[in-house]
Coordinates of C-alpha atoms and ligand atoms in Angstrom, one line a residue:
M12 CA -26.9 -63.0 125.2
M13 CA -23.6 -64.2 126.9
N14 CA -21.4 -67.0 125.5
Y15 CA -21.3 -69.5 128.4
M16 CA -18.5 -71.7 126.8
G17 CA -16.5 -68.5 126.4
Y18 CA -16.2 -67.6 130.2
I19 CA -15.9 -71.1 131.4
G20 CA -12.9 -71.4 129.1
V21 CA -11.6 -68.1 130.8
L22 CA -12.2 -69.4 134.3
G23 CA -10.4 -72.5 133.3
V24 CA -12.8 -74.9 134.8
L25 CA -13.3 -76.9 131.6
V26 CA -12.9 -80.6 132.4
Q27 CA -11.9 -82.9 129.7
A28 CA -13.7 -86.1 130.9
E29 CA -17.2 -86.6 129.9
R30 CA -19.6 -85.0 132.3
R31 CA -22.8 -86.8 131.7
F32 CA -25.3 -87.7 134.4
P33 CA -26.4 -91.3 134.8
D34 CA -29.6 -92.3 132.8
G35 CA -32.6 -91.8 135.1
F36 CA -30.9 -89.1 137.3
K37 CA -33.5 -86.5 138.0
F38 CA -33.3 -82.7 138.2
G39 CA -35.7 -80.4 140.1
A40 CA -36.2 -77.2 141.9
A41 CA -37.5 -76.4 145.4
T42 CA -39.5 -73.8 147.3
A43 CA -41.1 -73.6 150.7
A44 CA -44.7 -72.5 151.5
Y45 CA -43.9 -69.5 153.8
Q46 CA -41.2 -68.3 151.5
V47 CA -43.5 -68.2 148.3
E48 CA -47.1 -68.6 149.0
G49 CA -48.1 -65.2 150.6
A50 CA -51.8 -65.1 151.3
W51 CA -50.8 -65.3 155.0
N52 CA -54.4 -64.7 156.3
S53 CA -56.5 -65.5 153.4
S54 CA -59.7 -67.6 154.0
D55 CA -59.4 -69.6 157.2
K56 CA -55.6 -69.9 157.3
A57 CA -54.3 -69.5 160.8
P58 CA -51.0 -67.7 161.6
S59 CA -47.7 -69.7 161.8
I60 CA -44.7 -68.9 164.0
W61 CA -43.2 -67.0 161.0
D62 CA -46.2 -64.8 160.7
T63 CA -46.1 -63.9 164.4
F64 CA -42.3 -63.5 164.4
T65 CA -42.1 -61.3 161.3
H66 CA -45.2 -59.1 162.5
H67 CA -43.9 -58.7 166.0
Q68 CA -40.1 -59.0 165.9
S69 CA -39.4 -57.5 162.6
E70 CA -36.3 -55.9 164.0
N71 CA -34.8 -59.4 163.6
I72 CA -35.5 -59.3 159.8
A73 CA -32.7 -57.6 157.6
D74 CA -35.3 -55.4 155.7
G75 CA -38.1 -55.6 158.3
S76 CA -40.2 -57.4 155.8
S77 CA -42.5 -60.5 156.1
G78 CA -43.8 -63.3 153.8
D79 CA -47.3 -61.8 154.0
V80 CA -47.3 -61.6 150.2
A81 CA -44.0 -63.0 149.2
C82 CA -44.1 -64.3 145.5
D83 CA -47.9 -64.5 145.8
S84 CA -47.7 -68.0 144.7
Y85 CA -51.0 -68.8 146.4
N86 CA -52.6 -66.9 143.5
K87 CA -49.8 -67.3 140.9
W88 CA -49.1 -71.0 141.1
R89 CA -50.1 -71.5 137.4
E90 CA -47.3 -69.1 136.4
D91 CA -44.9 -71.0 138.7
I92 CA -45.8 -74.4 137.0
E93 CA -45.4 -72.9 133.6
L94 CA -41.9 -71.7 134.5
A95 CA -41.0 -75.0 136.0
S96 CA -42.2 -76.6 132.8
E97 CA -40.3 -74.1 130.7
L98 CA -37.1 -75.2 132.6
G99 CA -38.0 -78.8 131.9
L100 CA -37.8 -79.8 135.7
H101 CA -38.4 -83.4 136.3
F102 CA -39.7 -82.7 139.6
Y103 CA -40.8 -79.6 141.8
R104 CA -40.4 -79.7 145.5
F105 CA -42.7 -77.5 147.5
S106 CA -43.9 -77.6 151.1
I107 CA -47.3 -77.7 152.8
S108 CA -48.3 -75.1 155.1
W109 CA -49.7 -76.9 158.2
P110 CA -51.8 -73.8 159.4
R111 CA -53.2 -73.4 156.0
L112 CA -54.5 -77.0 155.7
L113 CA -55.3 -77.4 159.5
P114 CA -56.3 -73.9 160.8
N115 CA -56.5 -75.3 164.3
G116 CA -53.1 -77.0 164.1
F117 CA -55.1 -80.1 165.2
S118 CA -56.7 -82.5 162.6
N119 CA -60.4 -81.9 163.5
V120 CA -60.8 -79.0 161.1
I121 CA -59.5 -79.2 157.5
S122 CA -59.5 -76.0 155.3
E123 CA -61.4 -76.5 152.1
D124 CA -59.3 -73.7 150.5
G125 CA -56.2 -75.3 151.8
V126 CA -57.1 -78.5 150.1
R127 CA -58.0 -76.9 147.0
Y128 CA -54.8 -75.0 146.8
Y129 CA -52.6 -78.0 147.1
N130 CA -54.8 -80.2 144.9
D131 CA -54.6 -77.6 142.2
L132 CA -50.8 -77.3 142.5
I133 CA -50.3 -81.1 142.4
D134 CA -52.6 -81.6 139.5
G135 CA -51.2 -78.7 137.6
L136 CA -47.6 -80.1 138.0
L137 CA -48.7 -83.6 137.0
E138 CA -50.5 -82.2 133.9
K139 CA -47.2 -80.9 132.8
G140 CA -45.3 -84.1 133.4
I141 CA -43.6 -82.6 136.6
E142 CA -43.3 -84.9 139.6
P143 CA -44.6 -83.3 142.9
V144 CA -42.2 -83.7 145.8
A145 CA -43.8 -82.5 149.0
T146 CA -42.3 -81.4 152.3
L147 CA -44.5 -81.8 155.3
Y148 CA -42.7 -79.3 157.5
H149 CA -40.6 -76.4 156.3
W150 CA -40.7 -74.3 159.4
D151 CA -44.1 -72.7 159.5
L152 CA -45.6 -74.4 162.7
P153 CA -49.1 -73.4 163.6
Q154 CA -48.7 -70.5 166.3
N155 CA -51.2 -72.3 168.6
L156 CA -49.0 -75.4 168.8
Q157 CA -46.0 -73.2 169.5
D158 CA -48.1 -71.7 172.3
L159 CA -48.2 -75.2 173.8
G160 CA -44.4 -75.6 173.6
G161 CA -44.1 -76.4 170.0
W162 CA -41.2 -78.8 169.2
T163 CA -40.1 -79.0 172.7
N164 CA -43.4 -80.7 173.8
P165 CA -43.3 -84.4 173.4
L166 CA -47.0 -84.4 172.4
I167 CA -46.0 -82.9 169.1
V168 CA -45.1 -86.4 167.9
D169 CA -48.9 -87.2 167.8
W170 CA -49.9 -83.8 166.6
F171 CA -47.5 -84.2 163.7
K172 CA -48.5 -87.7 162.9
D173 CA -52.2 -86.7 162.8
Y174 CA -51.2 -83.9 160.4
A175 CA -49.2 -86.4 158.3
R176 CA -52.2 -88.6 158.1
I177 CA -54.5 -85.9 156.7
V178 CA -51.9 -85.1 154.2
Y179 CA -51.1 -88.6 152.9
T180 CA -54.9 -89.2 152.9
L181 CA -55.6 -86.1 150.7
F182 CA -52.5 -86.2 148.4
G183 CA -50.8 -89.6 148.8
D184 CA -52.5 -90.9 145.7
R185 CA -50.4 -88.4 143.5
V186 CA -47.4 -87.5 145.6
K187 CA -44.9 -90.3 145.8
T188 CA -41.9 -88.7 147.3
W189 CA -42.3 -87.1 150.7
I190 CA -40.0 -85.2 152.9
T191 CA -41.2 -85.2 156.6
I192 CA -38.9 -82.4 158.1
N193 CA -36.9 -79.8 156.4
E194 CA -33.4 -79.3 158.1
A195 CA -34.1 -80.4 161.7
I196 CA -30.8 -78.6 162.6
V197 CA -32.3 -75.2 161.7
V198 CA -35.6 -76.0 163.4
C199 CA -33.8 -76.9 166.7
E200 CA -30.3 -75.4 166.6
V201 CA -30.9 -72.1 164.8
V202 CA -34.0 -71.5 166.6
Y203 CA -33.0 -72.6 170.2
T204 CA -29.3 -72.2 170.2
M205 CA -29.1 -68.9 168.4
G206 CA -32.7 -67.7 169.1
S207 CA -32.5 -66.0 165.7
F208 CA -35.4 -67.7 163.8
A209 CA -39.0 -67.9 164.7
P210 CA -40.3 -68.3 167.4
G211 CA -37.2 -66.5 168.7
I212 CA -36.7 -68.4 171.9
S213 CA -33.2 -68.8 173.2
S214 CA -32.5 -72.0 175.0
P215 CA -29.0 -73.4 174.0
G216 CA -28.2 -76.9 174.8
L217 CA -31.7 -77.5 176.4
G218 CA -34.6 -76.5 174.2
S219 CA -32.5 -77.4 171.2
Y220 CA -32.0 -81.1 172.4
L221 CA -35.6 -81.5 173.5
C222 CA -36.6 -80.3 170.0
G223 CA -34.0 -82.6 168.4
K224 CA -35.4 -85.7 170.2
N225 CA -39.0 -84.8 169.4
I226 CA -38.4 -84.0 165.9
L227 CA -36.8 -87.3 165.3
L228 CA -39.7 -89.2 167.0
A229 CA -42.2 -87.1 165.0
H230 CA -40.4 -88.0 161.8
A231 CA -40.3 -91.7 162.7
A232 CA -44.1 -91.7 163.5
A233 CA -44.9 -90.0 160.2
W234 CA -42.6 -92.5 158.3
R235 CA -44.2 -95.6 160.1
L236 CA -47.7 -94.4 159.4
Y237 CA -46.9 -94.1 155.7
D238 CA -45.1 -97.5 155.8
E239 CA -48.0 -99.3 157.5
E240 CA -51.1 -97.6 156.1
F241 CA -50.2 -95.9 152.9
R242 CA -47.3 -97.6 151.2
P243 CA -49.3 -100.7 150.4
M244 CA -51.6 -98.5 148.3
Y245 CA -49.4 -95.8 146.9
H246 CA -45.7 -97.3 146.9
G247 CA -44.1 -94.0 147.7
K248 CA -40.9 -93.1 149.6
V249 CA -40.5 -90.9 152.7
S250 CA -37.5 -89.5 154.4
L251 CA -36.5 -86.4 156.2
T252 CA -33.8 -83.8 154.8
N253 CA -30.8 -82.7 156.6
Q254 CA -28.9 -79.5 155.9
I255 CA -25.2 -80.3 156.5
F256 CA -22.1 -78.0 156.6
W257 CA -19.1 -80.2 155.5
I258 CA -16.5 -79.9 158.3
E259 CA -13.0 -80.0 157.2
P260 CA -10.1 -80.5 159.7
Y261 CA -7.6 -77.6 159.9
S262 CA -4.8 -80.1 159.6
E263 CA -4.2 -83.8 160.3
E264 CA -3.8 -82.9 163.9
F265 CA -7.6 -82.0 164.2
I266 CA -9.3 -84.9 162.5
E267 CA -11.0 -85.9 165.8
E268 CA -12.4 -82.4 166.3
A269 CA -13.7 -82.3 162.7
E270 CA -15.3 -85.7 163.2
L271 CA -16.9 -84.8 166.5
T272 CA -18.4 -81.8 164.8
M273 CA -19.7 -83.9 162.0
Q274 CA -21.3 -86.1 164.5
Y275 CA -23.2 -83.0 165.7
A276 CA -23.9 -81.3 162.4
A277 CA -24.9 -84.6 160.6
G278 CA -25.1 -87.3 163.1
F279 CA -27.6 -85.6 165.5
Y280 CA -30.3 -86.0 162.9
S281 CA -29.0 -89.1 161.3
H282 CA -27.5 -91.6 163.6
A283 CA -30.8 -92.6 165.1
I284 CA -32.4 -93.2 161.9
Y285 CA -29.6 -94.5 159.6
T286 CA -27.3 -96.6 161.7
K287 CA -27.7 -100.2 163.1
E288 CA -27.3 -99.4 166.6
G289 CA -29.6 -96.3 166.6
G290 CA -29.7 -93.6 169.2
W291 CA -27.5 -90.5 169.5
P292 CA -24.0 -90.7 168.0
P293 CA -21.9 -92.2 170.9
T294 CA -19.1 -89.7 170.9
F295 CA -21.4 -86.8 171.0
E296 CA -23.7 -88.3 173.7
K297 CA -20.8 -89.1 175.9
Y298 CA -19.4 -85.6 175.4
I299 CA -22.6 -83.9 176.5
A300 CA -23.3 -86.4 179.3
E301 CA -19.9 -85.6 180.9
K302 CA -20.2 -81.9 180.2
S303 CA -23.7 -81.8 181.9
K304 CA -22.3 -83.5 184.9
R305 CA -19.5 -81.1 185.3
E306 CA -22.1 -78.3 185.1
G307 CA -24.0 -79.8 187.9
Y308 CA -27.0 -81.1 186.0
P309 CA -28.6 -84.2 187.5
R310 CA -28.9 -85.9 184.1
S311 CA -27.5 -85.1 180.5
R312 CA -29.0 -82.1 178.9
L313 CA -29.3 -84.4 175.9
P314 CA -32.5 -86.3 176.5
A315 CA -31.7 -90.2 176.4
F316 CA -33.7 -92.4 174.1
T317 CA -35.3 -95.5 175.7
E318 CA -34.6 -98.8 174.0
E319 CA -38.1 -98.7 172.8
E320 CA -37.6 -95.3 171.2
K321 CA -34.4 -96.4 169.6
E322 CA -36.2 -99.1 167.9
F323 CA -39.0 -96.9 166.8
V324 CA -36.7 -94.4 165.1
K325 CA -34.2 -96.8 163.7
G326 CA -34.7 -97.6 159.9
T327 CA -37.4 -95.0 159.3
Y328 CA -36.0 -94.0 155.9
D329 CA -36.4 -94.8 152.2
F330 CA -33.5 -92.7 151.1
Y331 CA -31.0 -90.2 152.5
A332 CA -31.8 -86.4 151.6
V333 CA -29.2 -83.9 152.0
N334 CA -29.1 -80.0 151.6
Y335 CA -25.6 -78.7 150.9
Y336 CA -24.5 -75.0 150.7
T337 CA -21.3 -74.5 152.5
S338 CA -18.3 -75.8 154.7
R339 CA -16.3 -74.9 157.7
R340 CA -12.8 -75.7 159.1
A341 CA -12.5 -77.2 162.6
R342 CA -9.7 -77.2 165.2
A343 CA -9.5 -77.3 168.9
L344 CA -10.0 -74.2 170.9
K345 CA -6.8 -72.6 172.3
P346 CA -6.8 -72.1 175.9
G347 CA -9.2 -69.3 176.9
E348 CA -10.2 -68.8 173.2
A349 CA -14.0 -68.3 172.3
A350 CA -15.7 -70.5 169.9
G351 CA -15.6 -68.0 167.0
E352 CA -18.6 -66.4 165.1
W353 CA -20.3 -69.7 164.3
P354 CA -22.4 -70.7 167.2
M355 CA -24.3 -73.2 165.1
F356 CA -23.1 -76.8 164.9
G357 CA -21.9 -77.0 168.4
A358 CA -18.9 -74.6 168.2
G359 CA -19.7 -73.3 171.7
E360 CA -21.1 -76.6 173.0
I361 CA -18.3 -79.0 171.9
G362 CA -15.3 -76.8 172.2
V363 CA -14.3 -76.7 168.7
F364 CA -13.2 -73.8 166.8
L365 CA -14.9 -73.3 163.4
D366 CA -14.1 -70.8 160.6
V367 CA -13.8 -70.6 156.8
H368 CA -10.9 -71.1 154.5
P369 CA -9.6 -67.7 153.1
D370 CA -9.9 -69.0 149.7
W371 CA -13.7 -69.7 149.9
P372 CA -15.6 -66.9 148.4
Q373 CA -18.6 -65.4 150.2
A374 CA -22.2 -65.5 148.8
A375 CA -24.8 -62.9 149.8
S376 CA -25.7 -64.8 153.0
H377 CA -23.6 -64.1 156.1
W378 CA -23.1 -67.9 156.7
F379 CA -22.4 -68.9 153.1
Y380 CA -18.9 -69.5 151.8
V381 CA -18.4 -71.5 148.7
N382 CA -16.5 -74.8 148.8
P383 CA -17.6 -77.1 146.0
P384 CA -15.3 -80.2 146.9
G385 CA -17.2 -80.1 150.4
L386 CA -20.2 -81.6 148.6
R387 CA -18.4 -84.6 147.2
K388 CA -16.5 -85.3 150.6
L389 CA -19.8 -84.9 152.4
L390 CA -21.6 -87.5 150.1
V391 CA -18.6 -89.9 150.6
W392 CA -18.7 -89.3 154.4
L393 CA -22.5 -90.0 154.4
K394 CA -22.1 -93.2 152.6
K395 CA -19.3 -94.4 154.9
N396 CA -21.5 -93.6 157.9
Y397 CA -25.0 -94.4 156.8
G398 CA -24.4 -97.1 154.2
D399 CA -24.8 -97.8 150.4
I400 CA -28.4 -96.3 150.1
E401 CA -30.1 -93.9 147.8
Y402 CA -28.9 -90.3 148.2
M403 CA -30.8 -87.3 147.0
I404 CA -29.5 -83.8 147.0
I405 CA -32.7 -81.9 147.9
E406 CA -31.4 -78.3 148.1
N407 CA -28.2 -76.6 146.7
G408 CA -27.9 -73.1 145.4
Y409 CA -26.3 -69.6 145.6
S410 CA -27.3 -66.3 147.0
T411 CA -26.7 -62.9 145.4
S412 CA -27.8 -59.6 146.7
E413 CA -28.4 -57.9 143.3
R414 CA -31.3 -58.5 141.0
D415 CA -28.8 -59.6 138.2
L416 CA -30.2 -61.5 135.3
N417 CA -26.7 -62.2 134.0
D418 CA -25.9 -64.3 137.2
I419 CA -22.5 -65.7 136.2
K420 CA -21.6 -66.6 139.8
R421 CA -24.7 -68.5 140.3
I422 CA -24.1 -70.6 137.2
Q423 CA -20.5 -71.2 138.2
Y424 CA -21.7 -72.4 141.7
Y425 CA -24.1 -74.8 140.0
E426 CA -21.5 -76.2 137.6
D427 CA -18.9 -76.5 140.3
H428 CA -21.3 -78.4 142.6
L429 CA -22.8 -80.6 139.8
E430 CA -19.3 -81.6 138.8
Q431 CA -18.6 -82.7 142.4
V432 CA -21.9 -84.7 142.3
L433 CA -20.6 -86.6 139.3
L434 CA -17.3 -87.1 141.1
A435 CA -19.2 -88.6 144.2
I436 CA -21.1 -90.8 141.7
K437 CA -17.8 -92.0 140.4
D438 CA -16.7 -92.6 144.0
G439 CA -19.6 -94.9 144.2
V440 CA -22.2 -93.0 146.1
N441 CA -25.7 -93.7 144.6
V442 CA -27.0 -90.1 144.1
T443 CA -30.3 -90.1 142.1
R444 CA -31.6 -86.6 142.3
Y445 CA -30.3 -82.9 142.3
T446 CA -32.6 -80.1 143.5
A447 CA -31.9 -76.5 142.8
W448 CA -32.7 -74.0 145.6
T449 CA -34.6 -72.2 144.4
L450 CA -37.0 -71.8 141.6
L451 CA -37.6 -68.2 142.1
D452 CA -36.5 -65.6 144.4
N453 CA -38.4 -65.5 147.6
Y454 CA -38.6 -64.6 151.3
E455 CA -35.2 -65.7 152.6
W456 CA -36.1 -65.9 156.3
T457 CA -34.2 -63.3 158.5
D458 CA -32.6 -61.9 155.3
G459 CA -36.0 -60.9 154.1
Y460 CA -35.9 -60.0 150.4
T461 CA -32.2 -58.9 150.6
S462 CA -30.6 -62.2 149.5
K463 CA -31.7 -63.9 146.4
F464 CA -31.3 -67.6 145.6
G465 CA -33.6 -67.8 142.5
L466 CA -33.0 -69.2 139.0
I467 CA -35.9 -66.7 138.3
D468 CA -35.9 -63.1 139.4
V469 CA -39.0 -61.7 141.0
D470 CA -39.8 -58.1 141.2
F471 CA -41.1 -57.6 144.7
N472 CA -41.9 -53.8 144.1
D473 CA -44.4 -54.9 141.4
P474 CA -47.8 -55.9 142.8
A475 CA -48.0 -58.4 140.0
R476 CA -44.6 -59.9 141.2
K477 CA -43.3 -60.2 137.7
R478 CA -41.1 -63.2 137.2
T479 CA -38.1 -63.1 134.8
L480 CA -35.7 -65.9 133.8
R481 CA -32.1 -65.4 134.8
D482 CA -29.3 -66.8 132.8
S483 CA -28.9 -69.5 135.5
A484 CA -32.5 -70.6 134.5
R485 CA -31.3 -71.0 130.9
F486 CA -28.2 -72.8 132.0
Y487 CA -30.2 -75.2 134.2
A488 CA -32.8 -75.8 131.4
K489 CA -29.9 -76.7 129.1
L490 CA -28.4 -79.0 131.5
I491 CA -31.7 -80.8 132.0
E492 CA -32.2 -81.0 128.2
T493 CA -28.7 -82.4 127.4
H494 CA -28.3 -84.4 130.8
S495 CA -24.7 -83.3 130.7
L496 CA -22.5 -80.5 131.8
D497 CA -20.5 -80.7 128.6
D498 CA -23.1 -79.6 126.0
I499 CA -24.2 -76.4 127.5
N500 CA -23.7 -73.7 124.8
M501 CA -25.9 -70.8 125.7
V502 CA -25.0 -68.6 122.7
Ligands
LIG617 C1 -32.2 -73.6 153.9 N1 -27.5 -71.3 157.9 O1 -32.0 -72.7 155.0 C2 -33.7 -73.8 153.7 O2 -34.1 -75.0 153.6 C3 -34.3 -72.8 152.8 O3 -35.7 -72.6 153.3 C4 -33.5 -71.6 152.6 O4 -34.1 -70.6 151.8 C5 -32.1 -72.0 152.1 O5 -31.5 -73.1 152.8 C6 -31.2 -70.8 151.9 O6 -30.9 -70.2 153.2 C7 -30.9 -72.4 155.7 O7 -27.7 -70.4 158.8 C8 -31.0 -71.4 156.6 O8 -26.5 -71.8 157.8 C9 -29.9 -71.2 157.4 C10 -28.8 -71.6 157.1 C11 -28.6 -72.6 156.1 C12 -29.6 -72.9 155.3

């Protein structure tokens, strides 16, 4: 087995200061239903938009694959819990499949098998002393709700609230940490601006903004429901999680461009919830209103919040959850210049040019360039904008294309980012949790099985989906055991 201390010495990243995490800081790992469960049509489960997308538009998936079987965690959940326990995880974040639990999408029919599956998973985790952290929506919308407009239909606010009520009622006695929505920016921007994720509808600057407003209202409805009817009994916490690229200015000259992009990338799904004034970030709202006018629209493409809606969304959080992977640099567009190859996060919309620093190495995903200091800067930016509240890192991890068990680059990614978390804590940001994405290799959306984020390797050619610990899993286990980055000797 490799000597971990040996190669970090060679890479010269050994930092003298003590790198211990505060007492009570928790480490976990995450997965999502569509990416691991498989059993796409077992029992009464109805299709989600990802079932439809992968079955009918497989040309959009790198290897033409689907999550039909994935890690087969629907059948192999005991093994997953065993592995989570072997790593010593304090918590395990999973998501609930809406169409598995409610085959109609609506709450009039509840699947017995769905209920049994999530009860088994939750009880199994608790038996091992692992806290279950559950996400209500990790992108697998029931197809029949998509047929009615999905996230662009304002009625989804009620549909989501009804679903949340069922979930809290069934599992709220044992699940105390809830994430309502995973990465609204992906649900709305990647889907509608880029058209590249299920349901594959392209409606940039229109569908994406309808979705954005409805998803904020749906989150707020689910938070208020918990707050009013379930918190008095169960005393849990609820928030949504935002995936945010840290946006760095090219130079001092472009601070405004970088800040406007941050207000799009982070503010779009945070300002309404986490600030005193609520509503859209003012700089961004003004920009889109003026642009819409120039384009001849009778009103802004960004749908306004009524005062009542602003009040409804404001303050609907118990913590701030952030998923961090990567960064971009921002500068103004030169005359006649196109926005560059990163249409996400407003490059085309807000006239900002985004690219990556040549020193940031690329991971296996096309969008993924490594910049660890971005995590610390992002956490400090979040505290400055949204206040001195509890921050949780709810996803962070690294992709490779090989099935390498000696995954040195992944270990390095984790170490470098965890070091930045410690620095952010020293800066005064109250970070309480860190979540590795992901426990085991799984269905990586449009990358299919070609990019691997797992601490644990999965053999997708083996019907038994054999799971094998990578060195990064041992690194993570040691980190959890010692609660410090200094005492990890993997010899
Ligand atoms: C997140 N991008 O997705 C998700 O929450 C996970 O389900 C996913 O597996 C993980 O990160 C790794 O991709 C992302 O295009 C999807 O920038 C797309 C992007 C970023 C994150």
